[in-house]
PDB file of C-alpha atoms and ligand atoms in Angstrom:
ATOM      1  CA  MET A  29      -0.039   0.070  -0.003  1.00  0.00           C
ATOM      2  CA  LYS A  30       2.841   2.469   0.982  1.00  0.00           C
ATOM      3  CA  LYS A  31       4.819   1.513  -2.116  1.00  0.00           C
ATOM      4  CA  TRP A  32       1.685   2.242  -4.141  1.00  0.00           C
ATOM      5  CA  ILE A  33       1.234   5.736  -2.652  1.00  0.00           C
ATOM      6  CA  VAL A  34       4.992   6.607  -3.247  1.00  0.00           C
ATOM      7  CA  LEU A  35       4.684   5.330  -6.806  1.00  0.00           C
ATOM      8  CA  THR A  36       1.485   7.519  -7.457  1.00  0.00           C
ATOM      9  CA  LEU A  37       3.234  10.607  -5.836  1.00  0.00           C
ATOM     10  CA  ALA A  38       6.322  10.000  -7.967  1.00  0.00           C
ATOM     11  CA  LEU A  39       4.194   9.668 -11.045  1.00  0.00           C
ATOM     12  CA  ALA A  40       2.250  12.858 -10.246  1.00  0.00           C
ATOM     13  CA  LEU A  41       5.443  14.673  -9.601  1.00  0.00           C
ATOM     14  CA  ALA A  42       7.005  13.476 -12.888  1.00  0.00           C
ATOM     15  CA  LEU A  43       3.730  14.589 -14.838  1.00  0.00           C
ATOM     16  CA  SER A  44       3.775  18.074 -13.135  1.00  0.00           C
ATOM     17  CA  LEU A  45       7.373  18.607 -13.953  1.00  0.00           C
ATOM     18  CA  PHE A  46       6.720  17.467 -17.504  1.00  0.00           C
ATOM     19  CA  ALA A  47       3.793  19.857 -17.733  1.00  0.00           C
ATOM     20  CA  GLY A  48       6.023  22.615 -16.358  1.00  0.00           C
ATOM     21  CA  CYS A  49       8.359  22.182 -19.375  1.00  0.00           C
ATOM     22  CA  GLY A  50       5.546  22.256 -21.893  1.00  0.00           C
ATOM     23  CA  LYS A  51       4.739  25.267 -24.046  1.00  0.00           C
ATOM     24  CA  GLY A  52       1.569  26.072 -22.477  1.00  0.00           C
ATOM     25  CA  ALA A  53       2.944  26.734 -19.062  1.00  0.00           C
ATOM     26  CA  ASP A  54       5.934  28.839 -20.141  1.00  0.00           C
ATOM     27  CA  ALA A  55       4.946  30.581 -23.224  1.00  0.00           C
ATOM     28  CA  ASP A  56       3.872  34.204 -22.647  1.00  0.00           C
ATOM     29  CA  GLU A  57       0.724  34.566 -24.756  1.00  0.00           C
ATOM     30  CA  THR A  58       0.044  38.078 -23.995  1.00  0.00           C
ATOM     31  CA  ASP A  59      -0.657  40.204 -26.984  1.00  0.00           C
ATOM     32  CA  TYR A  60       1.827  42.965 -26.311  1.00  0.00           C
ATOM     33  CA  ALA A  61       1.831  44.091 -29.905  1.00  0.00           C
ATOM     34  CA  SER A  62      -1.684  45.522 -29.568  1.00  0.00           C
ATOM     35  CA  MET A  63      -0.872  47.398 -26.416  1.00  0.00           C
ATOM     36  CA  SER A  64      -0.167  51.191 -26.073  1.00  0.00           C
ATOM     37  CA  ILE A  65       3.240  52.464 -24.767  1.00  0.00           C
ATOM     38  CA  GLU A  66       1.420  53.458 -21.373  1.00  0.00           C
ATOM     39  CA  GLU A  67       0.103  49.915 -21.025  1.00  0.00           C
ATOM     40  CA  LEU A  68       3.587  48.477 -21.869  1.00  0.00           C
ATOM     41  CA  LYS A  69       5.681  50.702 -19.601  1.00  0.00           C
ATOM     42  CA  PRO A  70       4.701  48.996 -16.202  1.00  0.00           C
ATOM     43  CA  LEU A  71       5.275  45.574 -17.759  1.00  0.00           C
ATOM     44  CA  LEU A  72       8.779  46.310 -18.952  1.00  0.00           C
ATOM     45  CA  LYS A  73      11.515  44.062 -17.515  1.00  0.00           C
ATOM     46  CA  THR A  74      15.152  45.193 -18.102  1.00  0.00           C
ATOM     47  CA  VAL A  75      18.610  43.997 -16.773  1.00  0.00           C
ATOM     48  CA  THR A  76      18.601  46.926 -14.379  1.00  0.00           C
ATOM     49  CA  ASP A  77      15.348  48.259 -13.080  1.00  0.00           C
ATOM     50  CA  GLY A  78      14.659  51.690 -14.673  1.00  0.00           C
ATOM     51  CA  LYS A  79      17.441  51.410 -17.094  1.00  0.00           C
ATOM     52  CA  LEU A  80      17.778  50.546 -20.707  1.00  0.00           C
ATOM     53  CA  THR A  81      21.267  48.768 -21.195  1.00  0.00           C
ATOM     54  CA  VAL A  82      22.329  48.712 -24.778  1.00  0.00           C
ATOM     55  CA  ALA A  83      25.424  47.165 -26.421  1.00  0.00           C
ATOM     56  CA  THR A  84      27.041  48.616 -29.556  1.00  0.00           C
ATOM     57  CA  SER A  85      30.165  48.336 -31.598  1.00  0.00           C
ATOM     58  CA  PRO A  86      31.280  51.801 -32.489  1.00  0.00           C
ATOM     59  CA  ASP A  87      33.497  51.054 -35.478  1.00  0.00           C
ATOM     60  CA  PHE A  88      30.611  51.762 -37.960  1.00  0.00           C
ATOM     61  CA  ALA A  89      30.073  55.269 -39.112  1.00  0.00           C
ATOM     62  CA  PRO A  90      27.466  56.591 -39.600  1.00  0.00           C
ATOM     63  CA  TYR A  91      25.503  53.988 -37.430  1.00  0.00           C
ATOM     64  CA  GLU A  92      27.945  54.313 -34.380  1.00  0.00           C
ATOM     65  CA  PHE A  93      31.267  55.781 -34.183  1.00  0.00           C
ATOM     66  CA  TYR A  94      33.425  58.305 -32.216  1.00  0.00           C
ATOM     67  CA  SER A  95      33.350  61.935 -33.113  1.00  0.00           C
ATOM     68  CA  ILE A  96      35.957  64.327 -31.863  1.00  0.00           C
ATOM     69  CA  ASP A  97      34.114  67.234 -30.264  1.00  0.00           C
ATOM     70  CA  GLU A  98      35.142  70.788 -29.987  1.00  0.00           C
ATOM     71  CA  ASN A  99      37.143  69.954 -26.776  1.00  0.00           C
ATOM     72  CA  GLU A 100      39.066  67.203 -28.662  1.00  0.00           C
ATOM     73  CA  ASN A 101      37.177  64.561 -26.787  1.00  0.00           C
ATOM     74  CA  PRO A 102      35.917  61.338 -28.615  1.00  0.00           C
ATOM     75  CA  THR A 103      32.201  61.222 -28.191  1.00  0.00           C
ATOM     76  CA  LEU A 104      30.008  58.308 -29.103  1.00  0.00           C
ATOM     77  CA  VAL A 105      27.595  59.345 -31.777  1.00  0.00           C
ATOM     78  CA  GLY A 106      25.699  57.942 -34.837  1.00  0.00           C
ATOM     79  CA  PHE A 107      22.084  57.327 -35.820  1.00  0.00           C
ATOM     80  CA  ASP A 108      21.972  54.046 -33.809  1.00  0.00           C
ATOM     81  CA  ILE A 109      23.076  55.942 -30.656  1.00  0.00           C
ATOM     82  CA  ALA A 110      20.495  58.818 -31.425  1.00  0.00           C
ATOM     83  CA  LEU A 111      17.835  56.052 -31.869  1.00  0.00           C
ATOM     84  CA  ALA A 112      18.774  54.301 -28.761  1.00  0.00           C
ATOM     85  CA  GLN A 113      18.333  57.664 -26.800  1.00  0.00           C
ATOM     86  CA  TYR A 114      14.876  58.072 -28.452  1.00  0.00           C
ATOM     87  CA  ILE A 115      13.867  54.559 -27.542  1.00  0.00           C
ATOM     88  CA  ALA A 116      14.965  54.937 -23.809  1.00  0.00           C
ATOM     89  CA  ASP A 117      13.091  58.278 -23.645  1.00  0.00           C
ATOM     90  CA  TYR A 118       9.988  56.785 -25.248  1.00  0.00           C
ATOM     91  CA  LEU A 119      10.058  53.904 -22.806  1.00  0.00           C
ATOM     92  CA  GLY A 120      10.724  56.227 -19.724  1.00  0.00           C
ATOM     93  CA  LEU A 121      14.071  54.487 -19.046  1.00  0.00           C
ATOM     94  CA  GLU A 122      17.582  55.788 -18.395  1.00  0.00           C
ATOM     95  CA  LEU A 123      20.024  54.853 -21.222  1.00  0.00           C
ATOM     96  CA  GLU A 124      23.313  53.070 -20.619  1.00  0.00           C
ATOM     97  CA  ILE A 125      25.330  52.368 -23.634  1.00  0.00           C
ATOM     98  CA  ILE A 126      28.132  49.817 -23.433  1.00  0.00           C
ATOM     99  CA  PRO A 127      30.520  49.848 -26.325  1.00  0.00           C
ATOM    100  CA  MET A 128      32.217  46.576 -27.266  1.00  0.00           C
ATOM    101  CA  ASP A 129      33.389  44.683 -30.370  1.00  0.00           C
ATOM    102  CA  PHE A 130      30.691  43.457 -32.686  1.00  0.00           C
ATOM    103  CA  ASP A 131      31.059  39.748 -31.996  1.00  0.00           C
ATOM    104  CA  GLY A 132      30.720  40.499 -28.316  1.00  0.00           C
ATOM    105  CA  THR A 133      27.408  42.329 -28.780  1.00  0.00           C
ATOM    106  CA  LEU A 134      25.615  39.037 -29.778  1.00  0.00           C
ATOM    107  CA  SER A 135      27.064  37.053 -26.863  1.00  0.00           C
ATOM    108  CA  GLU A 136      26.165  39.827 -24.296  1.00  0.00           C
ATOM    109  CA  LEU A 137      22.630  39.876 -25.551  1.00  0.00           C
ATOM    110  CA  SER A 138      22.153  36.149 -25.628  1.00  0.00           C
ATOM    111  CA  ALA A 139      23.624  35.961 -22.139  1.00  0.00           C
ATOM    112  CA  LYS A 140      21.009  38.582 -21.181  1.00  0.00           C
ATOM    113  CA  LYS A 141      23.563  41.026 -19.814  1.00  0.00           C
ATOM    114  CA  VAL A 142      22.178  43.766 -21.947  1.00  0.00           C
ATOM    115  CA  ASP A 143      18.639  44.551 -22.994  1.00  0.00           C
ATOM    116  CA  LEU A 144      19.151  45.512 -26.630  1.00  0.00           C
ATOM    117  CA  VAL A 145      21.861  45.656 -29.221  1.00  0.00           C
ATOM    118  CA  LEU A 146      21.903  48.693 -31.623  1.00  0.00           C
ATOM    119  CA  SER A 147      24.760  47.964 -33.951  1.00  0.00           C
ATOM    120  CA  GLY A 148      23.438  47.973 -37.464  1.00  0.00           C
ATOM    121  CA  TYR A 149      22.192  44.419 -37.079  1.00  0.00           C
ATOM    122  CA  SER A 150      20.906  42.621 -40.068  1.00  0.00           C
ATOM    123  CA  PRO A 151      17.924  40.330 -39.380  1.00  0.00           C
ATOM    124  CA  ASP A 152      19.868  37.263 -40.390  1.00  0.00           C
ATOM    125  CA  PRO A 153      17.911  34.050 -39.717  1.00  0.00           C
ATOM    126  CA  THR A 154      20.883  32.306 -38.079  1.00  0.00           C
ATOM    127  CA  ARG A 155      20.478  34.709 -35.235  1.00  0.00           C
ATOM    128  CA  GLU A 156      16.894  34.181 -34.446  1.00  0.00           C
ATOM    129  CA  ASP A 157      17.668  31.718 -31.675  1.00  0.00           C
ATOM    130  CA  LYS A 158      19.925  34.465 -29.991  1.00  0.00           C
ATOM    131  CA  MET A 159      17.736  37.488 -30.243  1.00  0.00           C
ATOM    132  CA  ASP A 160      14.249  38.801 -31.257  1.00  0.00           C
ATOM    133  CA  PHE A 161      14.364  41.292 -34.222  1.00  0.00           C
ATOM    134  CA  SER A 162      12.528  44.524 -34.014  1.00  0.00           C
ATOM    135  CA  ASP A 163      10.966  46.134 -37.146  1.00  0.00           C
ATOM    136  CA  ILE A 164      13.354  47.477 -39.638  1.00  0.00           C
ATOM    137  CA  TYR A 165      14.651  51.059 -38.869  1.00  0.00           C
ATOM    138  CA  TYR A 166      16.953  51.798 -41.800  1.00  0.00           C
ATOM    139  CA  VAL A 167      17.530  50.140 -45.122  1.00  0.00           C
ATOM    140  CA  GLY A 168      21.055  50.024 -46.581  1.00  0.00           C
ATOM    141  CA  GLY A 169      23.074  47.533 -48.823  1.00  0.00           C
ATOM    142  CA  GLN A 170      26.264  45.663 -49.086  1.00  0.00           C
ATOM    143  CA  SER A 171      29.447  46.500 -51.051  1.00  0.00           C
ATOM    144  CA  PHE A 172      32.887  45.208 -51.987  1.00  0.00           C
ATOM    145  CA  VAL A 173      35.438  47.658 -51.155  1.00  0.00           C
ATOM    146  CA  THR A 174      39.100  48.068 -52.399  1.00  0.00           C
ATOM    147  CA  VAL A 175      41.557  50.948 -52.791  1.00  0.00           C
ATOM    148  CA  GLN A 176      41.846  53.165 -55.924  1.00  0.00           C
ATOM    149  CA  ASP A 177      45.241  51.601 -56.829  1.00  0.00           C
ATOM    150  CA  LYS A 178      43.851  48.086 -56.943  1.00  0.00           C
ATOM    151  CA  ALA A 179      40.424  49.031 -58.472  1.00  0.00           C
ATOM    152  CA  ASP A 180      41.371  48.007 -61.972  1.00  0.00           C
ATOM    153  CA  SER A 181      42.283  44.415 -60.888  1.00  0.00           C
ATOM    154  CA  PHE A 182      38.579  43.798 -60.259  1.00  0.00           C
ATOM    155  CA  SER A 183      36.191  44.139 -63.212  1.00  0.00           C
ATOM    156  CA  THR A 184      33.654  41.926 -61.598  1.00  0.00           C
ATOM    157  CA  LEU A 185      33.182  40.499 -58.137  1.00  0.00           C
ATOM    158  CA  ALA A 186      34.291  37.103 -59.280  1.00  0.00           C
ATOM    159  CA  ASP A 187      37.725  38.629 -60.061  1.00  0.00           C
ATOM    160  CA  ALA A 188      38.364  38.977 -56.223  1.00  0.00           C
ATOM    161  CA  ASN A 189      37.751  35.226 -55.744  1.00  0.00           C
ATOM    162  CA  LYS A 190      41.514  34.261 -56.138  1.00  0.00           C
ATOM    163  CA  ALA A 191      43.841  32.533 -53.630  1.00  0.00           C
ATOM    164  CA  GLU A 192      46.383  35.482 -53.985  1.00  0.00           C
ATOM    165  CA  TYR A 193      43.862  38.018 -52.435  1.00  0.00           C
ATOM    166  CA  GLN A 194      43.396  38.775 -48.774  1.00  0.00           C
ATOM    167  CA  ILE A 195      39.719  39.762 -48.340  1.00  0.00           C
ATOM    168  CA  GLY A 196      38.519  41.222 -45.095  1.00  0.00           C
ATOM    169  CA  ALA A 197      35.221  41.228 -43.167  1.00  0.00           C
ATOM    170  CA  GLN A 198      34.124  41.820 -39.650  1.00  0.00           C
ATOM    171  CA  LEU A 199      34.185  38.950 -37.321  1.00  0.00           C
ATOM    172  CA  GLY A 200      30.670  37.620 -36.483  1.00  0.00           C
ATOM    173  CA  SER A 201      29.125  39.874 -39.149  1.00  0.00           C
ATOM    174  CA  ILE A 202      26.987  38.734 -42.253  1.00  0.00           C
ATOM    175  CA  GLN A 203      29.751  40.344 -44.188  1.00  0.00           C
ATOM    176  CA  ALA A 204      31.968  37.405 -43.181  1.00  0.00           C
ATOM    177  CA  ASP A 205      29.245  35.081 -44.623  1.00  0.00           C
ATOM    178  CA  LEU A 206      29.212  37.139 -47.862  1.00  0.00           C
ATOM    179  CA  ALA A 207      33.010  36.891 -48.114  1.00  0.00           C
ATOM    180  CA  LYS A 208      32.710  33.091 -47.726  1.00  0.00           C
ATOM    181  CA  GLU A 209      29.915  32.971 -50.320  1.00  0.00           C
ATOM    182  CA  ASN A 210      31.422  35.276 -52.887  1.00  0.00           C
ATOM    183  CA  THR A 211      35.087  34.733 -52.530  1.00  0.00           C
ATOM    184  CA  PRO A 212      35.591  31.318 -51.069  1.00  0.00           C
ATOM    185  CA  ASP A 213      38.993  30.774 -52.810  1.00  0.00           C
ATOM    186  CA  ALA A 214      40.539  34.014 -51.363  1.00  0.00           C
ATOM    187  CA  ASP A 215      42.211  34.257 -48.102  1.00  0.00           C
ATOM    188  CA  ILE A 216      39.510  35.587 -45.885  1.00  0.00           C
ATOM    189  CA  VAL A 217      40.647  37.676 -42.973  1.00  0.00           C
ATOM    190  CA  GLU A 218      38.142  38.273 -40.198  1.00  0.00           C
ATOM    191  CA  LEU A 219      38.862  41.279 -38.054  1.00  0.00           C
ATOM    192  CA  SER A 220      37.082  42.528 -34.914  1.00  0.00           C
ATOM    193  CA  LYS A 221      36.578  46.095 -35.992  1.00  0.00           C
ATOM    194  CA  VAL A 222      35.545  47.691 -39.269  1.00  0.00           C
ATOM    195  CA  THR A 223      37.966  50.590 -38.589  1.00  0.00           C
ATOM    196  CA  ASP A 224      40.804  47.963 -38.624  1.00  0.00           C
ATOM    197  CA  ILE A 225      39.512  46.595 -41.972  1.00  0.00           C
ATOM    198  CA  ILE A 226      39.690  50.208 -43.288  1.00  0.00           C
ATOM    199  CA  ALA A 227      43.249  50.579 -41.872  1.00  0.00           C
ATOM    200  CA  GLU A 228      44.433  47.424 -43.385  1.00  0.00           C
ATOM    201  CA  LEU A 229      42.846  48.169 -46.768  1.00  0.00           C
ATOM    202  CA  LEU A 230      44.706  51.610 -46.737  1.00  0.00           C
ATOM    203  CA  SER A 231      47.936  50.041 -45.603  1.00  0.00           C
ATOM    204  CA  GLY A 232      47.733  47.470 -48.546  1.00  0.00           C
ATOM    205  CA  LYS A 233      47.453  44.323 -46.204  1.00  0.00           C
ATOM    206  CA  LEU A 234      44.022  43.621 -47.516  1.00  0.00           C
ATOM    207  CA  ASP A 235      43.090  43.690 -51.159  1.00  0.00           C
ATOM    208  CA  GLY A 236      39.428  44.012 -50.702  1.00  0.00           C
ATOM    209  CA  ALA A 237      36.674  43.851 -48.115  1.00  0.00           C
ATOM    210  CA  PHE A 238      32.939  43.278 -47.690  1.00  0.00           C
ATOM    211  CA  ILE A 239      31.460  46.145 -45.826  1.00  0.00           C
ATOM    212  CA  GLU A 240      27.921  47.696 -45.510  1.00  0.00           C
ATOM    213  CA  THR A 241      27.601  50.347 -48.317  1.00  0.00           C
ATOM    214  CA  VAL A 242      26.656  53.360 -46.168  1.00  0.00           C
ATOM    215  CA  VAL A 243      29.574  52.638 -43.878  1.00  0.00           C
ATOM    216  CA  ALA A 244      32.020  52.122 -46.665  1.00  0.00           C
ATOM    217  CA  GLU A 245      30.910  55.473 -48.280  1.00  0.00           C
ATOM    218  CA  ALA A 246      31.263  57.185 -44.988  1.00  0.00           C
ATOM    219  CA  TYR A 247      34.786  56.081 -44.503  1.00  0.00           C
ATOM    220  CA  ALA A 248      35.574  56.755 -48.251  1.00  0.00           C
ATOM    221  CA  LYS A 249      34.712  60.445 -47.699  1.00  0.00           C
ATOM    222  CA  ASN A 250      37.394  60.757 -45.040  1.00  0.00           C
ATOM    223  CA  TYR A 251      39.928  58.375 -46.958  1.00  0.00           C
ATOM    224  CA  PRO A 252      39.356  59.006 -50.614  1.00  0.00           C
ATOM    225  CA  GLU A 253      41.951  56.142 -51.400  1.00  0.00           C
ATOM    226  CA  LEU A 254      39.046  53.814 -50.600  1.00  0.00           C
ATOM    227  CA  CYS A 255      36.947  52.615 -53.592  1.00  0.00           C
ATOM    228  CA  VAL A 256      33.449  51.317 -53.007  1.00  0.00           C
ATOM    229  CA  LYS A 257      33.505  48.995 -56.043  1.00  0.00           C
ATOM    230  CA  PHE A 258      30.554  46.676 -56.381  1.00  0.00           C
ATOM    231  CA  ASP A 259      27.117  46.208 -54.782  1.00  0.00           C
ATOM    232  CA  VAL A 260      26.933  42.809 -53.272  1.00  0.00           C
ATOM    233  CA  PRO A 261      23.440  40.955 -53.188  1.00  0.00           C
ATOM    234  CA  TYR A 262      22.213  40.122 -49.744  1.00  0.00           C
ATOM    235  CA  GLU A 263      18.630  39.085 -48.966  1.00  0.00           C
ATOM    236  CA  GLN A 264      18.051  40.439 -45.453  1.00  0.00           C
ATOM    237  CA  GLU A 265      18.374  44.067 -46.254  1.00  0.00           C
ATOM    238  CA  GLY A 266      17.652  46.488 -43.554  1.00  0.00           C
ATOM    239  CA  SER A 267      18.756  47.018 -39.977  1.00  0.00           C
ATOM    240  CA  VAL A 268      16.963  46.049 -36.749  1.00  0.00           C
ATOM    241  CA  VAL A 269      17.278  46.406 -33.143  1.00  0.00           C
ATOM    242  CA  GLY A 270      18.240  43.032 -31.504  1.00  0.00           C
ATOM    243  CA  VAL A 271      15.992  42.553 -28.387  1.00  0.00           C
ATOM    244  CA  SER A 272      16.710  40.133 -25.552  1.00  0.00           C
ATOM    245  CA  LYS A 273      14.992  36.900 -26.356  1.00  0.00           C
ATOM    246  CA  GLY A 274      11.513  36.303 -25.108  1.00  0.00           C
ATOM    247  CA  ASN A 275      11.014  39.783 -23.720  1.00  0.00           C
ATOM    248  CA  GLY A 276       7.680  40.413 -25.523  1.00  0.00           C
ATOM    249  CA  ALA A 277       6.864  43.661 -23.718  1.00  0.00           C
ATOM    250  CA  LEU A 278      10.149  45.211 -24.533  1.00  0.00           C
ATOM    251  CA  LEU A 279      10.038  44.090 -28.156  1.00  0.00           C
ATOM    252  CA  ALA A 280       6.609  45.690 -28.583  1.00  0.00           C
ATOM    253  CA  ALA A 281       7.703  48.874 -26.888  1.00  0.00           C
ATOM    254  CA  VAL A 282      10.890  49.105 -29.025  1.00  0.00           C
ATOM    255  CA  ASN A 283       8.748  48.688 -32.176  1.00  0.00           C
ATOM    256  CA  LEU A 284       6.457  51.555 -30.999  1.00  0.00           C
ATOM    257  CA  ALA A 285       9.381  53.802 -30.405  1.00  0.00           C
ATOM    258  CA  ILE A 286      10.734  52.911 -33.927  1.00  0.00           C
ATOM    259  CA  ALA A 287       7.396  53.616 -35.584  1.00  0.00           C
ATOM    260  CA  ALA A 288       7.246  56.912 -33.750  1.00  0.00           C
ATOM    261  CA  ALA A 289      10.760  57.858 -34.629  1.00  0.00           C
ATOM    262  CA  LYS A 290       9.915  57.217 -38.395  1.00  0.00           C
ATOM    263  CA  GLU A 291       6.616  58.966 -38.113  1.00  0.00           C
ATOM    264  CA  ASP A 292       7.732  62.179 -36.511  1.00  0.00           C
ATOM    265  CA  GLY A 293      10.766  62.629 -38.758  1.00  0.00           C
ATOM    266  CA  SER A 294      13.308  61.890 -36.018  1.00  0.00           C
ATOM    267  CA  MET A 295      14.902  58.887 -37.761  1.00  0.00           C
ATOM    268  CA  ASP A 296      15.558  60.966 -40.840  1.00  0.00           C
ATOM    269  CA  GLU A 297      17.064  63.686 -38.764  1.00  0.00           C
ATOM    270  CA  PHE A 298      19.282  61.131 -36.844  1.00  0.00           C
ATOM    271  CA  VAL A 299      20.612  59.745 -40.332  1.00  0.00           C
ATOM    272  CA  ALA A 300      21.413  63.141 -41.679  1.00  0.00           C
ATOM    273  CA  GLU A 301      23.098  64.328 -38.438  1.00  0.00           C
ATOM    274  CA  ALA A 302      25.172  61.291 -38.312  1.00  0.00           C
ATOM    275  CA  ASN A 303      26.143  61.575 -41.828  1.00  0.00           C
ATOM    276  CA  THR A 304      27.338  65.107 -41.200  1.00  0.00           C
ATOM    277  CA  LEU A 305      29.308  64.164 -38.036  1.00  0.00           C
ATOM    278  CA  ALA A 306      30.839  61.226 -39.984  1.00  0.00           C
ATOM    279  CA  GLU A 307      32.286  63.653 -42.542  1.00  0.00           C
ATOM    280  CA  GLY A 308      33.905  65.710 -39.876  1.00  0.00           C
ATOM    281  CA  ASN A 309      36.568  64.834 -37.359  1.00  0.00           C
ATOM    282  CA  THR A 310      36.267  61.169 -36.253  1.00  0.00           C
ATOM    283  CA  TYR A 311      38.280  58.871 -34.124  1.00  0.00           C
ATOM    284  CA  GLU A 312      39.129  55.422 -35.633  1.00  0.00           C
ATOM    285  CA  GLY A 313      41.570  54.188 -32.997  1.00  0.00           C
ATOM    286  CA  LEU A 314      41.159  51.771 -30.191  1.00  0.00           C
ATOM    287  CA  LEU A 315      39.231  53.190 -27.292  1.00  0.00           C
ATOM    288  CA  ASP A 316      38.426  51.550 -23.958  1.00  0.00           C
ATOM    289  CA  ASN A 317      34.894  51.305 -22.613  1.00  0.00           C
ATOM    290  CA  GLN A 318      35.117  54.830 -21.176  1.00  0.00           C
ATOM    291  CA  GLY A 319      35.948  56.178 -24.562  1.00  0.00           C
TER     292      GLY A 319
HETATM  293  N1  LIG B   1      24.816  44.362 -40.752  1.00  0.00           N
HETATM  294  C1  LIG B   1      25.962  43.472 -40.449  1.00  0.00           C
HETATM  295  C2  LIG B   1      25.569  42.324 -39.533  1.00  0.00           C
HETATM  296  O1  LIG B   1      24.573  42.388 -38.913  1.00  0.00           O
HETATM  297  C3  LIG B   1      27.034  44.147 -39.861  1.00  0.00           C
HETATM  298  C4  LIG B   1      26.884  44.979 -38.559  1.00  0.00           C
HETATM  299  C5  LIG B   1      28.134  45.408 -37.923  1.00  0.00           C
HETATM  300  N2  LIG B   1      27.989  46.492 -36.995  1.00  0.00           N
HETATM  301  C6  LIG B   1      28.982  47.150 -36.362  1.00  0.00           C
HETATM  302  N3  LIG B   1      28.566  48.131 -35.507  1.00  0.00           N
HETATM  303  N4  LIG B   1      30.234  47.071 -36.599  1.00  0.00           N
HETATM  304  O2  LIG B   1      26.240  41.406 -39.368  1.00  0.00           O
END
């Protein structure tokens, strides 16, 4: 009899544990997307209460980069940074931005150490298990970049696919995938910072590189030796905010903020302002987290 009770209890416990793992018990089925920002605000859960913690990789003008201000201090600017501030204000949270290398932004977000990544993220399907994607806030394209001296060696993108060429792309980026797809026979060099790729193109260490078009064009204005040579096809055009996975209220609130920034003209202003700053005095070197 006792044995029977123990067995029944064990079975009940096993069943309840099993139910606990099931979708129904865990999944948050609240329809956040239909809520207003005022309804969402009290439901927002962030890494630190009252704060919005955002990771970014500031090697990516005009998205995020260091501009030298009138006092010769490098300051973190760019349209992602302006959008991050807009989102934080919209959500009623205090913004904290943590600069780091691009491949670090993805691991920090999947480890839930930050709430968002604003770093010119493409909604690449291979990232879907690590982050939720916001709506698209900016649409750009991809390019193959070289220097003026070497520009004539490449009459089509296929010409870059030779073992003798060193082709750069940022570590952890979709450009690294584009390099593997388009120039698999070349020596593909993955570097942590886009600014290092620019430096190595200019010094002749790299023969070419895959870079986001608007970024390549921004650096080409400051370094006219750079040549933005070919458009490179890529399916997931557009940039999204990466949102900490499973945080439905935050995702919905970020989408409302993005819609508002597009609607009230702020997004266009952020882009225009970032492009102007990118043409001015910028800092391309290594900075620590404090700038
Ligand atoms: N759009 C590309 C990607 O999502 C590159 C983004 C790089 N961002 C940066 N801040 N360096 O992989």
